[in-house]
């Protein structure tokens, strides 16, 4: 299946049959149980939290890894030193992995352009929306801080990767539990108490809404891969619950007037409410554990 | 043969002499006299629309302090009625075209202290793996000033490439490649906007067919909601939100947008309106610059 098989006749089909009404998104959020094999000796760093988000056929799985000091590896540096220009901040490192598993378009090897752009987008969303305070990740100012590696692995690519990534990220962040760390004054080593864990403090809930633009007139919410391919432009709006915009990502493409943008904003607000409701439901059902 | 054109502010006397010196060094062609430096005393009407005072709207380095106070004053007087956009001025900009001999088109764009050099090769031969059967393959390479290009550069390359793809008439050159190479010479704020402007000028210089011109404008919002156009690096750092837009020249539609920080919907519309007004000045500069260039040769 190569790009060349999509001819102009397909694009006329798009114009005549796709309505410009809001397409309802069926999103299913499944939060997987936290992997409780942390005590296994010799095991690799364990995922602290996992969440899987599925939106109309696109699946993204997000996992969080924090380097856990197991008995075996105590001598190694388990945490990171905070950056010199911000001694009381930790790190959140997102990485989006688009592997050949999810689509025929990707090859194995170093991350391609789409994966890099998506990683940068997620990093921007984390920073702009202040979803977690990096100060919360600091254990001891200037010496030790948590490094949260967020790996977003695409399981199935059917377009609209950025939305799915944001949902998965949010769900996974809500599920992360960091163990308590104290620094022993005599030995100056960190001591991790795996029995006492606490959830991260999530301050805002950014939700992304993507649109595909066709010839400056038609706007489709939540495009599939085929729609994205035929579109002349895309637009992603990330909004948090107060109606503040964290990110307006429009990477080129055909032009949009101010009025059309306004339209997109109002749909983004509706979408945010739906997603938030769904997420709250899921987490409420999960909490007593 | 390089063509230099700029629009200066009050410190223009200094700038003129610097430019003359540079021009003298580079222009080794018999048409030395053709290296014309036009100095304008530009007194543009206030972007605010209601003010009658002729203001110098293109600040120079020396005037930066004054510019800050100007914007504060304007912010205070925002309660005046009338259709006024939040005003602020653009820094002085200059553009030099055809300064490199190897690329098909080249341009250097200066905005205040930010400077970007762009070179365009194309339409040229394309690798079989990258060729598209019915249009030209556009490629953008952005080199940072120091260090190796990273993920942030890749993201910016994609933004610039998609913007160029929307305006370049690729269908006229199928199975070819058009490569835009951007080198950051100095970064003092509004880098992405400067890159976009340089890319546009270089594409024009190369003679690549386009359906419209495009320009980049940056807006910064600080913590009390004051809007600043074309912020410096310091202003960007202190701002609550920085928004960069690419607008096309035909209908001032939004081609590209990338933002950093938190802001509300109303603020977005405000910034967009201000950017659209500012883009008028940039497009006028493009037009006059090109008119002057082709009228001499």
PDB file of C-alpha atoms in Angstrom, chain A residues 3, chain B residues 120-127 130-140 161-162 164-180 203 208-211:
ATOM      1  CA  UNK A   3       1.027   6.658  -1.074  1.00  0.00           C
TER       2      UNK A   3
ATOM      3  CA  UNK B 120      17.296  27.392  -1.358  1.00  0.00           C
ATOM      4  CA  UNK B 121      18.247  24.700  -3.833  1.00  0.00           C
ATOM      5  CA  UNK B 122      15.653  23.756  -6.287  1.00  0.00           C
ATOM      6  CA  UNK B 123      13.868  22.439  -8.139  1.00  0.00           C
ATOM      7  CA  UNK B 124      16.570  19.797  -8.237  1.00  0.00           C
ATOM      8  CA  UNK B 125      16.895  16.053  -8.579  1.00  0.00           C
ATOM      9  CA  UNK B 126      15.263  13.996  -5.883  1.00  0.00           C
ATOM     10  CA  UNK B 127      16.077  10.599  -4.400  1.00  0.00           C
ATOM     11  CA  UNK B 130      11.600  10.505  -1.492  1.00  0.00           C
ATOM     12  CA  UNK B 131      10.052  11.409  -4.790  1.00  0.00           C
ATOM     13  CA  UNK B 132       6.370  12.244  -5.062  1.00  0.00           C
ATOM     14  CA  UNK B 133       4.853  11.565  -8.463  1.00  0.00           C
ATOM     15  CA  UNK B 134       2.725  14.684  -8.765  1.00  0.00           C
ATOM     16  CA  UNK B 135       4.481  17.386  -6.800  1.00  0.00           C
ATOM     17  CA  UNK B 136       7.803  18.625  -5.548  1.00  0.00           C
ATOM     18  CA  UNK B 137       9.307  17.244  -2.347  1.00  0.00           C
ATOM     19  CA  UNK B 138      10.092  20.045   0.028  1.00  0.00           C
ATOM     20  CA  UNK B 139      12.813  19.624   2.580  1.00  0.00           C
ATOM     21  CA  UNK B 140      13.868  22.024   5.303  1.00  0.00           C
ATOM     22  CA  UNK B 161       8.262  22.756   5.866  1.00  0.00           C
ATOM     23  CA  UNK B 162       4.513  22.459   6.198  1.00  0.00           C
ATOM     24  CA  UNK B 164       6.238  26.291   2.760  1.00  0.00           C
ATOM     25  CA  UNK B 165       4.340  23.324   1.337  1.00  0.00           C
ATOM     26  CA  UNK B 166       1.089  25.197   1.698  1.00  0.00           C
ATOM     27  CA  UNK B 167       2.295  28.100  -0.443  1.00  0.00           C
ATOM     28  CA  UNK B 168       4.778  26.597  -2.874  1.00  0.00           C
ATOM     29  CA  UNK B 169       3.161  25.400  -6.112  1.00  0.00           C
ATOM     30  CA  UNK B 170       4.744  21.981  -6.012  1.00  0.00           C
ATOM     31  CA  UNK B 171       2.487  20.656  -8.733  1.00  0.00           C
ATOM     32  CA  UNK B 172       4.454  22.637 -11.309  1.00  0.00           C
ATOM     33  CA  UNK B 173       7.600  20.655 -10.563  1.00  0.00           C
ATOM     34  CA  UNK B 174       6.737  17.014  -9.999  1.00  0.00           C
ATOM     35  CA  UNK B 175       9.435  14.541  -9.066  1.00  0.00           C
ATOM     36  CA  UNK B 176      11.836  17.239  -7.978  1.00  0.00           C
ATOM     37  CA  UNK B 177      13.110  18.408  -4.653  1.00  0.00           C
ATOM     38  CA  UNK B 178      13.232  21.889  -3.211  1.00  0.00           C
ATOM     39  CA  UNK B 179      15.563  22.173  -0.231  1.00  0.00           C
ATOM     40  CA  UNK B 180      15.577  25.095   2.141  1.00  0.00           C
ATOM     41  CA  UNK B 203      12.251  31.100  -1.999  1.00  0.00           C
ATOM     42  CA  UNK B 208      10.236  29.041  -6.846  1.00  0.00           C
ATOM     43  CA  UNK B 209       6.599  29.518  -7.871  1.00  0.00           C
ATOM     44  CA  UNK B 210       4.382  30.319  -4.910  1.00  0.00           C
ATOM     45  CA  UNK B 211       0.711  31.106  -4.531  1.00  0.00           C
TER      46      UNK B 211
END
